[in-house]
PDB file of N, CA and C in Angstrom:
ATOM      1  N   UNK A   5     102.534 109.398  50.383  1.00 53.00           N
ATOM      2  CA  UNK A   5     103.644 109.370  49.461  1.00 53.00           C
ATOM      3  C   UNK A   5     104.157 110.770  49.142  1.00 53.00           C
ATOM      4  N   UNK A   6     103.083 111.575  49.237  1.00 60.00           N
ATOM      5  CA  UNK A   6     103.738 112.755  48.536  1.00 60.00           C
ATOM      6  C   UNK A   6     104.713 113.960  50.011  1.00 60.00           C
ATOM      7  N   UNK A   7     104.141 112.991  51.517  1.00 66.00           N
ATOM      8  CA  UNK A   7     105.260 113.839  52.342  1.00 66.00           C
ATOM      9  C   UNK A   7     106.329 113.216  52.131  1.00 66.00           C
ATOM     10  N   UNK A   8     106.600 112.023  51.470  1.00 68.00           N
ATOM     11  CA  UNK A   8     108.278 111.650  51.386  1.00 68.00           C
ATOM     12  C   UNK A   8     108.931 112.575  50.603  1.00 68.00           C
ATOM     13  N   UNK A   9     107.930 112.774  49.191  1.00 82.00           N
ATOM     14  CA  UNK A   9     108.890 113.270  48.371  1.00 82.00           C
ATOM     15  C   UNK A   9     109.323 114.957  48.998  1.00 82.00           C
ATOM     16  N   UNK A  10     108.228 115.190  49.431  1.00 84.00           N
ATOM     17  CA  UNK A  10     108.370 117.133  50.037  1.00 84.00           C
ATOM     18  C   UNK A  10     109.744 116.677  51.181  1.00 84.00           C
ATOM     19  N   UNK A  11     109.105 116.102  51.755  1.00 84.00           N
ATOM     20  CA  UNK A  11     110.292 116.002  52.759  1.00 84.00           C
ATOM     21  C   UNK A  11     112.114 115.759  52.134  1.00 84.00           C
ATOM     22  N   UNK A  12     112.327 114.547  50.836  1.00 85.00           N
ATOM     23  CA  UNK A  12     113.387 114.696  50.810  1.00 85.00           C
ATOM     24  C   UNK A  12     113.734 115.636  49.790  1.00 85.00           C
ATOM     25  N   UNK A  13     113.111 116.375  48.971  1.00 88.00           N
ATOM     26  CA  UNK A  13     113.102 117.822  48.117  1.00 88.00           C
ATOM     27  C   UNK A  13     113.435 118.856  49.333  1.00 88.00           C
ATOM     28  N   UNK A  14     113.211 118.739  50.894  1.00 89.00           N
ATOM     29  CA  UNK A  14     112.904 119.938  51.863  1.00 89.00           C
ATOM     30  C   UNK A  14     114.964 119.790  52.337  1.00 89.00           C
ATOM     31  N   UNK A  15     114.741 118.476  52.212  1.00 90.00           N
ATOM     32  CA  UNK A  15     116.380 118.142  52.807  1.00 90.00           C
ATOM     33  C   UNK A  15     117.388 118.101  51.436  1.00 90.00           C
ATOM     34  N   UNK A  16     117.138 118.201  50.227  1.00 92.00           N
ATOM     35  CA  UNK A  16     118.081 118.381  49.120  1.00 92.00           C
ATOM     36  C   UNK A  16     118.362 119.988  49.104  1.00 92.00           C
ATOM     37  N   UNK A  17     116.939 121.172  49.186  1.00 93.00           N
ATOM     38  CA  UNK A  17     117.462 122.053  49.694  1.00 93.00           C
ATOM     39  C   UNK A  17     117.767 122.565  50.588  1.00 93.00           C
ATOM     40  N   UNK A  18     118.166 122.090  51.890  1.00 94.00           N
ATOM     41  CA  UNK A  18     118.414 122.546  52.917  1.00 94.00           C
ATOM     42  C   UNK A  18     120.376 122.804  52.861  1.00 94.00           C
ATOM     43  N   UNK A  19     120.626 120.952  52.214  1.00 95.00           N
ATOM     44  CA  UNK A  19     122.064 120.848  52.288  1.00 95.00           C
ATOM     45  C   UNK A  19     122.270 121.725  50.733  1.00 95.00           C
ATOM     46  N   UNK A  20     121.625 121.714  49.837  1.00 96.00           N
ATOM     47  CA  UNK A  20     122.325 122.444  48.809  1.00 96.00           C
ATOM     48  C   UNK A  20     122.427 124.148  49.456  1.00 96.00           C
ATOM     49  N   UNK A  21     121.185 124.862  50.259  1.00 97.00           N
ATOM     50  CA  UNK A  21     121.513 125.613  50.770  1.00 97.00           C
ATOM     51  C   UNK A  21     122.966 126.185  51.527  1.00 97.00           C
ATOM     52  N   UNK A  22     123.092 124.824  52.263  1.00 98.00           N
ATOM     53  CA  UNK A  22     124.196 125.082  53.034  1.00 98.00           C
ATOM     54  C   UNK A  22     125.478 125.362  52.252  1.00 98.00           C
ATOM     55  N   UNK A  23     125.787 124.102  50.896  1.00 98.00           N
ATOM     56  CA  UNK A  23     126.232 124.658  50.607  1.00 98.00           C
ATOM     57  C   UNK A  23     127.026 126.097  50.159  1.00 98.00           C
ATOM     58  N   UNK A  24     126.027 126.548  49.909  1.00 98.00           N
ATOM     59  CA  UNK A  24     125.621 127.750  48.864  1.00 98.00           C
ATOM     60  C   UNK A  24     126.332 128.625  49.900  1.00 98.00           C
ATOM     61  N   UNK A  25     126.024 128.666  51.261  1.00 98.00           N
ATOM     62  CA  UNK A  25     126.579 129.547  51.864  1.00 98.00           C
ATOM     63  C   UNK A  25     127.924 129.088  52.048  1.00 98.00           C
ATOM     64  N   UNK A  26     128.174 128.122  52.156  1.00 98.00           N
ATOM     65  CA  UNK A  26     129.607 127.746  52.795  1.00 98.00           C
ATOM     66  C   UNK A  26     130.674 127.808  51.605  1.00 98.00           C
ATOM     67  N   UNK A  27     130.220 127.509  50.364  1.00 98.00           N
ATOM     68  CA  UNK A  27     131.127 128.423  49.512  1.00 98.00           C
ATOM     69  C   UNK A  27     130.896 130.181  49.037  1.00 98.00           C
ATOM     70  N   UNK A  28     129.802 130.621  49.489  1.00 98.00           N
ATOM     71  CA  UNK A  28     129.767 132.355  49.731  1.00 98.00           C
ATOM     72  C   UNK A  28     130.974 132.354  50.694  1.00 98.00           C
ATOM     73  N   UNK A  29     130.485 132.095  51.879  1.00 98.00           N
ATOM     74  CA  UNK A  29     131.648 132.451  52.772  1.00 98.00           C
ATOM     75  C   UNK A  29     133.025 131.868  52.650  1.00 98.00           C
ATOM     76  N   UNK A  30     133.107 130.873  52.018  1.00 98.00           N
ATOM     77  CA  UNK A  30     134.989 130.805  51.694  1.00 98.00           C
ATOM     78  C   UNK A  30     135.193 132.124  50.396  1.00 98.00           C
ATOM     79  N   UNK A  31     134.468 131.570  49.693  1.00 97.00           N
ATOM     80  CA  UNK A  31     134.893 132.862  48.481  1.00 97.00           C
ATOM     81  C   UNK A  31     134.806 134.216  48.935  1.00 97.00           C
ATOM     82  N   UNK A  32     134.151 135.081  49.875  1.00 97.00           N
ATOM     83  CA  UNK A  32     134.269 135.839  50.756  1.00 97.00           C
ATOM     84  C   UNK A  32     135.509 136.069  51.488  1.00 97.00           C
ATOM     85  N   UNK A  33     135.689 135.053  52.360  1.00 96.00           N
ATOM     86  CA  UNK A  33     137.066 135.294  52.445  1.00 96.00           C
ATOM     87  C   UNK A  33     138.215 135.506  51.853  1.00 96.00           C
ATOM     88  N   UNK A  34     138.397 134.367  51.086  1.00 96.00           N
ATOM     89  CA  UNK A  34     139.494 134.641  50.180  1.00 96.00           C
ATOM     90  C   UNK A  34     139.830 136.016  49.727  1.00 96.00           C
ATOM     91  N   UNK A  35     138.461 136.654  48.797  1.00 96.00           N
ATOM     92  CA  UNK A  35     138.450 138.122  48.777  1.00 96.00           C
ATOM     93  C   UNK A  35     139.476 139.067  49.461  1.00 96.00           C
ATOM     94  N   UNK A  36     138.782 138.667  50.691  1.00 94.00           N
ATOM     95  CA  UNK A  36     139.278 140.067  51.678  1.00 94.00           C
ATOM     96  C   UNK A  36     140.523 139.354  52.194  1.00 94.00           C
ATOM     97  N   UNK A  37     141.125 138.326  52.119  1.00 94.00           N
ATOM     98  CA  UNK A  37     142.054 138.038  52.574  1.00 94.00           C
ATOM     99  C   UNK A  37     143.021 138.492  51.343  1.00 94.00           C
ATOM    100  N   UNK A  38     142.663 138.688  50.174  1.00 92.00           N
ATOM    101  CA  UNK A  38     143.774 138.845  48.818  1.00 92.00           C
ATOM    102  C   UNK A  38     143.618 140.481  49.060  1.00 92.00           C
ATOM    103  N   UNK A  39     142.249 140.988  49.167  1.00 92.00           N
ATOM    104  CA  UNK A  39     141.911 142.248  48.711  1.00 92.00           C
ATOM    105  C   UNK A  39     142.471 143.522  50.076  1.00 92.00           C
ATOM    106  N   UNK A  40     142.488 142.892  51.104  1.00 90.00           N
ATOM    107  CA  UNK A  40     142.631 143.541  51.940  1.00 90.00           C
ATOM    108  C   UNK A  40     143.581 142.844  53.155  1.00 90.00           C
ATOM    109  N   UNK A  41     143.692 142.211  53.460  1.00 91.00           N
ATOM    110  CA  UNK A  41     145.022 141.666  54.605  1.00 91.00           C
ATOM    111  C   UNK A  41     145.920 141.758  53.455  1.00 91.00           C
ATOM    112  N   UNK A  42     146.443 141.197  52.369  1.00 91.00           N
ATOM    113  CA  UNK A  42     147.888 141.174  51.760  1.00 91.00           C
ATOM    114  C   UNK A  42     148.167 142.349  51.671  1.00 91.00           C
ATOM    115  N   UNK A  43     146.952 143.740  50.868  1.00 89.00           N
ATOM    116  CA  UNK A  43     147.567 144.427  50.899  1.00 89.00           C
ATOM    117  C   UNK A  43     148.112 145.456  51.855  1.00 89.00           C
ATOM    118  N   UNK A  44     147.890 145.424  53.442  1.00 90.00           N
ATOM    119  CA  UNK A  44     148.183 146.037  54.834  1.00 90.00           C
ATOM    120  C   UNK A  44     149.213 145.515  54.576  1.00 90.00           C
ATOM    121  N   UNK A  45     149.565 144.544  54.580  1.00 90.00           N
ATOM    122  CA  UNK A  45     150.948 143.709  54.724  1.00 90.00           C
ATOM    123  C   UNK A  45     151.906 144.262  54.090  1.00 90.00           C
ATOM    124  N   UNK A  46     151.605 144.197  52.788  1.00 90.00           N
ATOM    125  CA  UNK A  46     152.044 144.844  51.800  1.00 90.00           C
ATOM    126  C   UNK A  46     152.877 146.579  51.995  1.00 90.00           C
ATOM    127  N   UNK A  47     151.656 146.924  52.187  1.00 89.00           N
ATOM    128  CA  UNK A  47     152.206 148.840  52.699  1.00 89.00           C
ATOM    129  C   UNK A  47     152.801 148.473  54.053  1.00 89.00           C
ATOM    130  N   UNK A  48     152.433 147.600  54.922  1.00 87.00           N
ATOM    131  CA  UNK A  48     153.626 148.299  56.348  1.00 87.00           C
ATOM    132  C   UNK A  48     154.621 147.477  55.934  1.00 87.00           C
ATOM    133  N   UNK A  49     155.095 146.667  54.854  1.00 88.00           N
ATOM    134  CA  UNK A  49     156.415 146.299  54.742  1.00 88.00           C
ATOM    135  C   UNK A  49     157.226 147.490  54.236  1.00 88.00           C
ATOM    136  N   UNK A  50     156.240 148.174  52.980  1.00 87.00           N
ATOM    137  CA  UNK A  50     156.831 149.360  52.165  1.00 87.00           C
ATOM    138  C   UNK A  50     157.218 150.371  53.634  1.00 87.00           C
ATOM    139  N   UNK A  51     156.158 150.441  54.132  1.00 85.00           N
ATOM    140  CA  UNK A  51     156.725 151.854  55.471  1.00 85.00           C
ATOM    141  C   UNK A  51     158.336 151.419  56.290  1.00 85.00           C
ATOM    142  N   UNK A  52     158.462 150.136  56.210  1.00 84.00           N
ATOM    143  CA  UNK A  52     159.724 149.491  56.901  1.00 84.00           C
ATOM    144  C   UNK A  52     160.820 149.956  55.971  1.00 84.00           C
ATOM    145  N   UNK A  53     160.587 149.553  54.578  1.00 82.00           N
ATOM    146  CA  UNK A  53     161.994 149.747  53.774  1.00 82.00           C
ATOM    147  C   UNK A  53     161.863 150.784  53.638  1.00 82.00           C
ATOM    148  N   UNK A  54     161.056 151.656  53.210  1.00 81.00           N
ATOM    149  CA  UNK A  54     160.950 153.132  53.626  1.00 81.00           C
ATOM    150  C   UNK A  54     162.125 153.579  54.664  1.00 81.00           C
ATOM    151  N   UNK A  55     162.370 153.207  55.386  1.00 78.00           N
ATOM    152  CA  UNK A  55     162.590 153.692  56.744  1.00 78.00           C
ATOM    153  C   UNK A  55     164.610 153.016  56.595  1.00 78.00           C
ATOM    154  N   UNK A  56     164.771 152.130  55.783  1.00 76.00           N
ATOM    155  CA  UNK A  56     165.473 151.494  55.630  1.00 76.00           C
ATOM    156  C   UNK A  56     166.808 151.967  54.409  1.00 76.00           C
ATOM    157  N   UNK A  57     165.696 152.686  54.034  1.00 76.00           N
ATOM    158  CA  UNK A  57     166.466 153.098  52.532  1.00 76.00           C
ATOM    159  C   UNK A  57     167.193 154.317  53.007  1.00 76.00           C
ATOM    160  N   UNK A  58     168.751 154.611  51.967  1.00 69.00           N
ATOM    161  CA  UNK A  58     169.149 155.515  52.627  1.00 69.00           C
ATOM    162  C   UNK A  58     169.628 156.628  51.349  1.00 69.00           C
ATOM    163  N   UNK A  59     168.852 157.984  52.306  1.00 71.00           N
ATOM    164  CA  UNK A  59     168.489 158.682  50.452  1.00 71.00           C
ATOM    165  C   UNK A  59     170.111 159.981  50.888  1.00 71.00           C
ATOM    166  N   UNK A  60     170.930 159.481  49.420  1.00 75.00           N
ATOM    167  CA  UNK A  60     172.074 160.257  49.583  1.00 75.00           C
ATOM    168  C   UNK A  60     172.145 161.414  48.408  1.00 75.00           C
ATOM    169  N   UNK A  61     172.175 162.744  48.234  1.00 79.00           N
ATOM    170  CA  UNK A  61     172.415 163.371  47.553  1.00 79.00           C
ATOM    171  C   UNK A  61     173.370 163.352  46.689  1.00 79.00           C
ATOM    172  N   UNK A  62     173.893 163.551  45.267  1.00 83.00           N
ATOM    173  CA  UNK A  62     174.570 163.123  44.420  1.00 83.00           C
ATOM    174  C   UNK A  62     175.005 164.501  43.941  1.00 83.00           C
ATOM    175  N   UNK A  63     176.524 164.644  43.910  1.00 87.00           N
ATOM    176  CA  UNK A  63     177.113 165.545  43.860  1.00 87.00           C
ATOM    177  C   UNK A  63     177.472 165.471  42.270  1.00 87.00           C
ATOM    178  N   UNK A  64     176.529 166.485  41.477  1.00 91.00           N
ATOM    179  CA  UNK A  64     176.331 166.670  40.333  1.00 91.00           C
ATOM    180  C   UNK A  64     177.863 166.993  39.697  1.00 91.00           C
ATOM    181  N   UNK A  65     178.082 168.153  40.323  1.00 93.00           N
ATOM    182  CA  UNK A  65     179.774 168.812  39.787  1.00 93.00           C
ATOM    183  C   UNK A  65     181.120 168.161  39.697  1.00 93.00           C
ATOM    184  N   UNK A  66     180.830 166.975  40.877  1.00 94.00           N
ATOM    185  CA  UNK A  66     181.642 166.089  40.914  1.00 94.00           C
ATOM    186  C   UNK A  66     181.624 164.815  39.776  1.00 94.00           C
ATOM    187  N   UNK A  67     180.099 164.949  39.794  1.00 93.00           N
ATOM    188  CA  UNK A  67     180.081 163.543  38.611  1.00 93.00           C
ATOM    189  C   UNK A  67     180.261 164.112  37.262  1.00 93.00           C
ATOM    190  N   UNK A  68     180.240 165.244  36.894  1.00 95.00           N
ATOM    191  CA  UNK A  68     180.674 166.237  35.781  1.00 95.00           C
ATOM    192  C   UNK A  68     181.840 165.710  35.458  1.00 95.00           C
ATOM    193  N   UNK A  69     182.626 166.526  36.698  1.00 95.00           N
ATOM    194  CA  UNK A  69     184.545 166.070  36.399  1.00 95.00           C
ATOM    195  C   UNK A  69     184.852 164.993  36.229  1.00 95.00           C
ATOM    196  N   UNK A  70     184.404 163.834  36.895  1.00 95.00           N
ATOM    197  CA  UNK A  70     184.817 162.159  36.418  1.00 95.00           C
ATOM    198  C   UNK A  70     184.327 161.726  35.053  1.00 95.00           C
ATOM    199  N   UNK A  71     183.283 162.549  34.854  1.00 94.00           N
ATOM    200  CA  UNK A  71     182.688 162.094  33.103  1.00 94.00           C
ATOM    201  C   UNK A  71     183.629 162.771  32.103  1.00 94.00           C
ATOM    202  N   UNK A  72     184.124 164.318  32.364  1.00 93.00           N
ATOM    203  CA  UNK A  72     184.760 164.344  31.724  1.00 93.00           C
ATOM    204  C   UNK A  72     186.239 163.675  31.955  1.00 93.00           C
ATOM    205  N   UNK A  73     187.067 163.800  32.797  1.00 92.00           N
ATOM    206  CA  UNK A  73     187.761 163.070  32.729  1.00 92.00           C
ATOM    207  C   UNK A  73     188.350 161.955  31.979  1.00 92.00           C
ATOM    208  N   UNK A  74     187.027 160.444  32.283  1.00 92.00           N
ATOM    209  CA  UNK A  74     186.680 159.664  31.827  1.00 92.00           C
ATOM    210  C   UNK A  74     186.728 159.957  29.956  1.00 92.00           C
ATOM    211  N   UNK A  75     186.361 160.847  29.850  1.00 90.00           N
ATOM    212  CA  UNK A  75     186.074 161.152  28.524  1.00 90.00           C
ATOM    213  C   UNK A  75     187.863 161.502  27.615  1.00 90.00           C
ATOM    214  N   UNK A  76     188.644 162.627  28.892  1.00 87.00           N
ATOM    215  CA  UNK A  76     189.750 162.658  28.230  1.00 87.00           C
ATOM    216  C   UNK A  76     190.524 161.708  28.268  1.00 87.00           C
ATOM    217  N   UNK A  77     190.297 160.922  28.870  1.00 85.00           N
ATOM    218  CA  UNK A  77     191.037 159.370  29.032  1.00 85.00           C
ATOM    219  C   UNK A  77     190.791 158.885  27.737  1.00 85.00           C
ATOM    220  N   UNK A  78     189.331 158.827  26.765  1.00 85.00           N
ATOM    221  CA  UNK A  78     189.451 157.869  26.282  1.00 85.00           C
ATOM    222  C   UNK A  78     190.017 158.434  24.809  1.00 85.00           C
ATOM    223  N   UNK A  79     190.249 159.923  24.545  1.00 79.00           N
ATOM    224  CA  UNK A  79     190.365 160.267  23.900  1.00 79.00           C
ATOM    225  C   UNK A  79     191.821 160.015  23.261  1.00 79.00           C
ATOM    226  N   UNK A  80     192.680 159.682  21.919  1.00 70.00           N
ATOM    227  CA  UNK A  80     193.894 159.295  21.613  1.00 70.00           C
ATOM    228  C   UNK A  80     194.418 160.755  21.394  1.00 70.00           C
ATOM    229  N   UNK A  81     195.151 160.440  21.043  1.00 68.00           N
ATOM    230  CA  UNK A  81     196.105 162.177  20.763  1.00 68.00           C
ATOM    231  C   UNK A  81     197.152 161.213  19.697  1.00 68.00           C
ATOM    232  N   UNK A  82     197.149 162.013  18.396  1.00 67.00           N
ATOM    233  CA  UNK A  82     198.255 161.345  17.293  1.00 67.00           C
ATOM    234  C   UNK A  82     199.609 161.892  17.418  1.00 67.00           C
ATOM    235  N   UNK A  83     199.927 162.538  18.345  1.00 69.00           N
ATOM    236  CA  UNK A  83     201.337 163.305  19.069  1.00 69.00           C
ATOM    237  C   UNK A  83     202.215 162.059  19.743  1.00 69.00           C
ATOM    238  N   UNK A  84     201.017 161.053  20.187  1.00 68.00           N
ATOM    239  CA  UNK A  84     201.376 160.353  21.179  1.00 68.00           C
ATOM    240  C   UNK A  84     201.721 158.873  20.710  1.00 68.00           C
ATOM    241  N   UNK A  85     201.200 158.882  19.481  1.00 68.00           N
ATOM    242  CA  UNK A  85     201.413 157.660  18.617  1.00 68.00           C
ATOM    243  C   UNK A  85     202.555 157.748  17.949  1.00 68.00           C
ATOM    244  N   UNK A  86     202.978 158.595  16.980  1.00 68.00           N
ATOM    245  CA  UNK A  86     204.157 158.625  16.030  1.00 68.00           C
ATOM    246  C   UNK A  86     205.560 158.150  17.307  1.00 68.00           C
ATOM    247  N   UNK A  87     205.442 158.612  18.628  1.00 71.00           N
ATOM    248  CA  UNK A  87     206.514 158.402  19.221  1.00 71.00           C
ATOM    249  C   UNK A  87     206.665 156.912  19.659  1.00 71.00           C
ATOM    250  N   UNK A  88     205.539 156.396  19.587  1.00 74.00           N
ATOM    251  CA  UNK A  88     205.976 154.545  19.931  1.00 74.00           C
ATOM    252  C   UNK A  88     206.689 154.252  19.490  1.00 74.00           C
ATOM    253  N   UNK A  89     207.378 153.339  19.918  1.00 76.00           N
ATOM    254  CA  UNK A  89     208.228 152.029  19.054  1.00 76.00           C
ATOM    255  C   UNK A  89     207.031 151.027  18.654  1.00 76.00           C
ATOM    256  N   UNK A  90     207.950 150.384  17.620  1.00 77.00           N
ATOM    257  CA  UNK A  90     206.990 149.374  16.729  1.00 77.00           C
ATOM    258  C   UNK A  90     207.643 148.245  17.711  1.00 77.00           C
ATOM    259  N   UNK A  91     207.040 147.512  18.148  1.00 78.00           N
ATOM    260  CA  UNK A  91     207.016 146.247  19.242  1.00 78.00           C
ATOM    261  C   UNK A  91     207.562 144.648  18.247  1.00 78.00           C
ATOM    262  N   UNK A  92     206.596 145.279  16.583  1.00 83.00           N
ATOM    263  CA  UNK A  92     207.833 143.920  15.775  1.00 83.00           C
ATOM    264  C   UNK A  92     208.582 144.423  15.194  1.00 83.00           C
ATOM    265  N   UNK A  93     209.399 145.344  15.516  1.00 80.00           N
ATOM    266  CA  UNK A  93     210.873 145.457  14.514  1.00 80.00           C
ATOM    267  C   UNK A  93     211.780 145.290  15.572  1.00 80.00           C
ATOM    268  N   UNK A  94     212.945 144.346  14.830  1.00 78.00           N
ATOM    269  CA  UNK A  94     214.312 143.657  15.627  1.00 78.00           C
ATOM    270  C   UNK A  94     215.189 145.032  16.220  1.00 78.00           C
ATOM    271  N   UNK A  95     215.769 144.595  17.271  1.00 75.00           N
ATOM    272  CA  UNK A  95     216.392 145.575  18.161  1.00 75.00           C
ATOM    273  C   UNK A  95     217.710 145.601  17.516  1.00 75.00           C
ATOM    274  N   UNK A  96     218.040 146.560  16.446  1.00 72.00           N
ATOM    275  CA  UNK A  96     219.577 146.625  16.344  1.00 72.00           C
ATOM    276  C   UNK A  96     220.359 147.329  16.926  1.00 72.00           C
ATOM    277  N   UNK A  97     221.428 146.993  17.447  1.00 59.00           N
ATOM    278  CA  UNK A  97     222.567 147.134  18.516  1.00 59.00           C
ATOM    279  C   UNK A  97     223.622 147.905  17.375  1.00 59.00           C
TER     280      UNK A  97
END
């Protein structure tokens, strides 16, 4: 009686063993598949757009003059107001 029980105690750990490894080795993988293949992937995509991107120098003096510009544009001048016409007073002839 007592080789049945050794025996099926010998085969509960054999397959729980197996287990044991066969989720080591998926969780293993996964690892190195998150930890290390995505991120290769990852950098030789960056080396592509790298390569893709297109680096233009920005002409400081120029963007000066359009800001100011821009700026005297938005500025009013009261020289320029007193001379309007008023748009509601009747046109007398």
């Amino acid at each position: 009686m007592k080789k049945i029980k050794t025996e099926a105690i010998i085969k509960i750990y054999f397959f729980s063993a197996i287990i044991i490894i066969i989720v080591g080795l998926a969780s293993t993988s996964l690892f190195l598949y998150k930890n290390f293949y995505q991120t290769i992937i990852h950098s030789q995509k960056i080396k592509i757009l790298k390569n893709e991107i297109l680096v233009e120098r920005i002409d400081m003096d120029l963007y000066d003059k359009v800001i100011e510009n821009l700026d005297k544009k938005k500025e009013i001048s009261m020289e320029n107001l007193s001379a309007l016409k008023n748009p509601f007073e009747s046109i007398e002839e």
